[in-house]
PDB file of C-alpha atoms in Angstrom:
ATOM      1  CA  UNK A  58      21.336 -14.595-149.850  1.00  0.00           C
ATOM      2  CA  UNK A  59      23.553 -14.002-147.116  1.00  0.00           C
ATOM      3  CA  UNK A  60      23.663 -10.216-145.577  1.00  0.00           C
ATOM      4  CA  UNK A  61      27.050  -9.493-146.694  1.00  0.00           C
ATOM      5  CA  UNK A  62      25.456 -11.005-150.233  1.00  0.00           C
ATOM      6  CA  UNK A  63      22.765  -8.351-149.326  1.00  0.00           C
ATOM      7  CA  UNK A  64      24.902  -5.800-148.192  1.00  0.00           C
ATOM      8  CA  UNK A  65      26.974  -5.743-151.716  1.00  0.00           C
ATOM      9  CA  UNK A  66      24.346  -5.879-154.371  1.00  0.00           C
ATOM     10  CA  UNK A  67      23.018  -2.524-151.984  1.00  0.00           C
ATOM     11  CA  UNK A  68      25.834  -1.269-152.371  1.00  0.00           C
ATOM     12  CA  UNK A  69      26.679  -1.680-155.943  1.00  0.00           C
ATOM     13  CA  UNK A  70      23.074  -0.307-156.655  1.00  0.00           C
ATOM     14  CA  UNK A  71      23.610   3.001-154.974  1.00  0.00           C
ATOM     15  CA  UNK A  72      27.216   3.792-156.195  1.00  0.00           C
ATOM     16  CA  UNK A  73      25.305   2.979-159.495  1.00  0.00           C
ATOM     17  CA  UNK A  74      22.562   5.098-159.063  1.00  0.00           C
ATOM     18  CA  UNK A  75      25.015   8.039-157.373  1.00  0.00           C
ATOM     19  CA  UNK A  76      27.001   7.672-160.311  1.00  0.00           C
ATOM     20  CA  UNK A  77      23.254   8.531-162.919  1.00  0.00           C
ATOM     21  CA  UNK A  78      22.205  11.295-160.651  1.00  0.00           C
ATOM     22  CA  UNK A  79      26.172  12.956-160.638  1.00  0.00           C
ATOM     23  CA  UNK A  80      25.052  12.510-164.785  1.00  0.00           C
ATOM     24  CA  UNK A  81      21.739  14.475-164.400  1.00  0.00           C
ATOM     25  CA  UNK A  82      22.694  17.650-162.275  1.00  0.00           C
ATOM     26  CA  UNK A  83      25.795  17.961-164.287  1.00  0.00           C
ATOM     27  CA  UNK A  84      23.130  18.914-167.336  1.00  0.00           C
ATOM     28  CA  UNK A  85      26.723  18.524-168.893  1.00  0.00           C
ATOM     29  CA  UNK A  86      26.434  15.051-170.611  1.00  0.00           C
ATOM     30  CA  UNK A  87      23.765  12.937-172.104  1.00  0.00           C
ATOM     31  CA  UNK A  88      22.641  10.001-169.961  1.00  0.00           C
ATOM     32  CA  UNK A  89      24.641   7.176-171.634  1.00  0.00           C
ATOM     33  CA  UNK A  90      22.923   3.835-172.021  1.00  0.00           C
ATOM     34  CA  UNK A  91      25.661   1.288-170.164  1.00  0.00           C
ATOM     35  CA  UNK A  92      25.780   2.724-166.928  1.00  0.00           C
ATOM     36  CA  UNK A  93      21.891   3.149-166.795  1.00  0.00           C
ATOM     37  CA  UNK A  94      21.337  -0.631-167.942  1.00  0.00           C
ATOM     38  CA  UNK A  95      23.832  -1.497-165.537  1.00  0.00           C
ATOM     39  CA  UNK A  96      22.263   0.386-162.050  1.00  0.00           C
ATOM     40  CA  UNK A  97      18.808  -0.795-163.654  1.00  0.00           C
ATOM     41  CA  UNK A  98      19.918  -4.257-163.485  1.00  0.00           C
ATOM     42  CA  UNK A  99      21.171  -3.902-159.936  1.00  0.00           C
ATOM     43  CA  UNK A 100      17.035  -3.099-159.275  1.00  0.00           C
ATOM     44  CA  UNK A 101      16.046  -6.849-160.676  1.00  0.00           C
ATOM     45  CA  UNK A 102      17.180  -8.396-157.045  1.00  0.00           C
ATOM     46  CA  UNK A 103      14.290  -6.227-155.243  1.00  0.00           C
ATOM     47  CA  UNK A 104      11.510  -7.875-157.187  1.00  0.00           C
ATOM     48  CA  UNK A 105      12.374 -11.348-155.623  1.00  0.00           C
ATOM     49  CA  UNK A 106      11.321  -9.608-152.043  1.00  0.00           C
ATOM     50  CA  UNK A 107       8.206  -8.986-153.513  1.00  0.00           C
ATOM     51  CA  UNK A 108       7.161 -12.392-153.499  1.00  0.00           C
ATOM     52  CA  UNK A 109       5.925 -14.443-156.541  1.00  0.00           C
ATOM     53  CA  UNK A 110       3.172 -12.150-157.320  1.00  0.00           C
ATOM     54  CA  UNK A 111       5.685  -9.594-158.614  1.00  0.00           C
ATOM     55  CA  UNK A 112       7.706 -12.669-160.656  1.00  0.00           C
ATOM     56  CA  UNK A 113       5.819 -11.774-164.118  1.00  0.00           C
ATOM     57  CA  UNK A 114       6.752  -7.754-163.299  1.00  0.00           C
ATOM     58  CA  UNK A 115      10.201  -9.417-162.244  1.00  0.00           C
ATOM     59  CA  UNK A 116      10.383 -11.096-166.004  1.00  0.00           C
ATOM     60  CA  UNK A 117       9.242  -7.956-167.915  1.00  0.00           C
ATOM     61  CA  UNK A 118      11.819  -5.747-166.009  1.00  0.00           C
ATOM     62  CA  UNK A 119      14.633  -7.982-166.814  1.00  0.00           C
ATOM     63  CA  UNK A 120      14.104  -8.538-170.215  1.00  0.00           C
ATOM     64  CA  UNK A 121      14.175  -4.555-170.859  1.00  0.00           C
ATOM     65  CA  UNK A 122      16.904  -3.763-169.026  1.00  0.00           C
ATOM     66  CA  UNK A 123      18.529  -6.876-171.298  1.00  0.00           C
ATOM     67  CA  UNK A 124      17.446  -4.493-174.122  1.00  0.00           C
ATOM     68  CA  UNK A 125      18.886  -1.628-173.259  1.00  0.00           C
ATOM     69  CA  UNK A 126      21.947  -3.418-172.432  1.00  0.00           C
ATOM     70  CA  UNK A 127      22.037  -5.189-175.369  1.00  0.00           C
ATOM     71  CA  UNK A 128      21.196  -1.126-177.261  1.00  0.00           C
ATOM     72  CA  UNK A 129      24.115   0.305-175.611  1.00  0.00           C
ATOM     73  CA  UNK A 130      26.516  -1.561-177.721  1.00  0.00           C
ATOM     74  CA  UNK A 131      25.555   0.285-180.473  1.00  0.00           C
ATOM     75  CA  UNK A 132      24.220   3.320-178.619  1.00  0.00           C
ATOM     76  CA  UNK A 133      25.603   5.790-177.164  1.00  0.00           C
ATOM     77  CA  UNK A 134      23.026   7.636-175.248  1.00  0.00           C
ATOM     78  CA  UNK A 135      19.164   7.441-174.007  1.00  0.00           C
ATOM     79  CA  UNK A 136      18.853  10.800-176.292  1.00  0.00           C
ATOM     80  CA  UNK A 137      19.662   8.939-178.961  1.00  0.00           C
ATOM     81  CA  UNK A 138      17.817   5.966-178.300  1.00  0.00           C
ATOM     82  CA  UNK A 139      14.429   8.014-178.060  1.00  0.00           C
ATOM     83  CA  UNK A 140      15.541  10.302-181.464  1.00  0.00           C
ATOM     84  CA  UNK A 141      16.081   6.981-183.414  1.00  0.00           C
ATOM     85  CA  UNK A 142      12.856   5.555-182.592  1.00  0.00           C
ATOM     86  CA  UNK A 143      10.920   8.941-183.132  1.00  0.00           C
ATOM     87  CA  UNK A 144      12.661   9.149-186.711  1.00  0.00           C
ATOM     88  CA  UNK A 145      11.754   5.672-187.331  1.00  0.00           C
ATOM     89  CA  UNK A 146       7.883   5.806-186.149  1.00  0.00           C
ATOM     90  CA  UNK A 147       8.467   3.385-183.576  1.00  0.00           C
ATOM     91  CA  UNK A 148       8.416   4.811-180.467  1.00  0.00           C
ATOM     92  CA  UNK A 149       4.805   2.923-179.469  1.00  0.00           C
ATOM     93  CA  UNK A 150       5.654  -0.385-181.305  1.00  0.00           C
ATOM     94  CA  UNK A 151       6.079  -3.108-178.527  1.00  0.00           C
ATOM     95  CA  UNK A 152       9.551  -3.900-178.218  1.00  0.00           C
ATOM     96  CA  UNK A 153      11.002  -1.080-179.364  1.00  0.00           C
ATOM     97  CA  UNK A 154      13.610   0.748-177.299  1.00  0.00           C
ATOM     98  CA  UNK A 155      11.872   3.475-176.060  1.00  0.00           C
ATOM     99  CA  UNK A 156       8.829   1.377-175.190  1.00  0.00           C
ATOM    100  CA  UNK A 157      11.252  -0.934-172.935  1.00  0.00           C
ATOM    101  CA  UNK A 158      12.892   2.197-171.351  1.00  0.00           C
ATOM    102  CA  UNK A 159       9.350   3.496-170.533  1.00  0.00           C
ATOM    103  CA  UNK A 160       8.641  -0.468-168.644  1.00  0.00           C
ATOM    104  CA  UNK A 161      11.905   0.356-167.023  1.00  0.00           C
ATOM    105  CA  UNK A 162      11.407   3.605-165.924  1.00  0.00           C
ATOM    106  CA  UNK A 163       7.991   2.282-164.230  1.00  0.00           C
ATOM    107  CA  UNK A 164       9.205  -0.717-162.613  1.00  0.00           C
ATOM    108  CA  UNK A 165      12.121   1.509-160.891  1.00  0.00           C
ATOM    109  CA  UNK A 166       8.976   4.045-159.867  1.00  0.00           C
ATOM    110  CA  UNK A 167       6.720   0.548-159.027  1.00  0.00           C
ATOM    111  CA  UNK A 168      10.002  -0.574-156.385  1.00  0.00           C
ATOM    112  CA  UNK A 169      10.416   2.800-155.205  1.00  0.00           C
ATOM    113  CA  UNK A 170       7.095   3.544-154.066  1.00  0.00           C
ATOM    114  CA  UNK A 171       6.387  -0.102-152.626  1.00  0.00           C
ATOM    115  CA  UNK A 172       9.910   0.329-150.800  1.00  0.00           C
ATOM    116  CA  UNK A 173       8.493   4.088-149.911  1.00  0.00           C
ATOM    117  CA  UNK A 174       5.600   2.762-148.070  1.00  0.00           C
ATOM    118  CA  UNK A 175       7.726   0.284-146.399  1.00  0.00           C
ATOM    119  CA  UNK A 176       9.795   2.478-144.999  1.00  0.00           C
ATOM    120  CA  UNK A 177       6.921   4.678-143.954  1.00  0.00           C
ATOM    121  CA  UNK A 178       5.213   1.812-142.124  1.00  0.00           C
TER     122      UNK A 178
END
């Protein structure tokens, strides 16, 4: 990828991710599930730095951020998502998705503490 390449997909991931956290101290709204698919997805890029011992972790992430994608055409909210799946005993059955946003949430925590030490070294 060329920088500029680079320099967009960067860019498009932190308006993204500006755009969740204005979400979360607002305590105003519910996080809705398009825009957080949609920053997650900007993440996917990152695991292709990681070299090809991160491609299987690379595989996993994408296909649950393609879930919750996929959810957010018929729902609304991550709130709702995780209620659903409690009322219908199924938050701890594999691809279910509360189980993907769980794999989510800790391949966003694996990239930011690998890109954490970076930075720190």
């Amino acid at each position: 990828m060329a920088n500029s390449e680079n320099e967009k997909i960067l860019r498009k991931m932190a308006d993204a991710f500006k755009e969740l956290a204005a979400t979360v101290i607002s305590q105003t709204a519910d996080m809705e599930v398009a825009p957080f698919s949609r920053a997650c997805s900007f993440v996917s890029p990152l695991f292709g730095c990681l070299g090809i011992a991160f491609k299987f972790a690379e595989m996993d992430y994408v296909a649950k951020v393609g879930d919750l994608a996929e959810a957010s055409k018929s729902i609304a909210t991550l709130k709702v998502i995780l209620d659903r799946d409690i009322e219908g005993n199924c938050v701890r059955k594999a691809g279910s998705h509360t189980r993907n946003l769980l794999r989510v949430k800790r391949g966003l925590d694996m990239v930011r503490v690998l890109f954490e030490q970076i930075l720190a070294t």
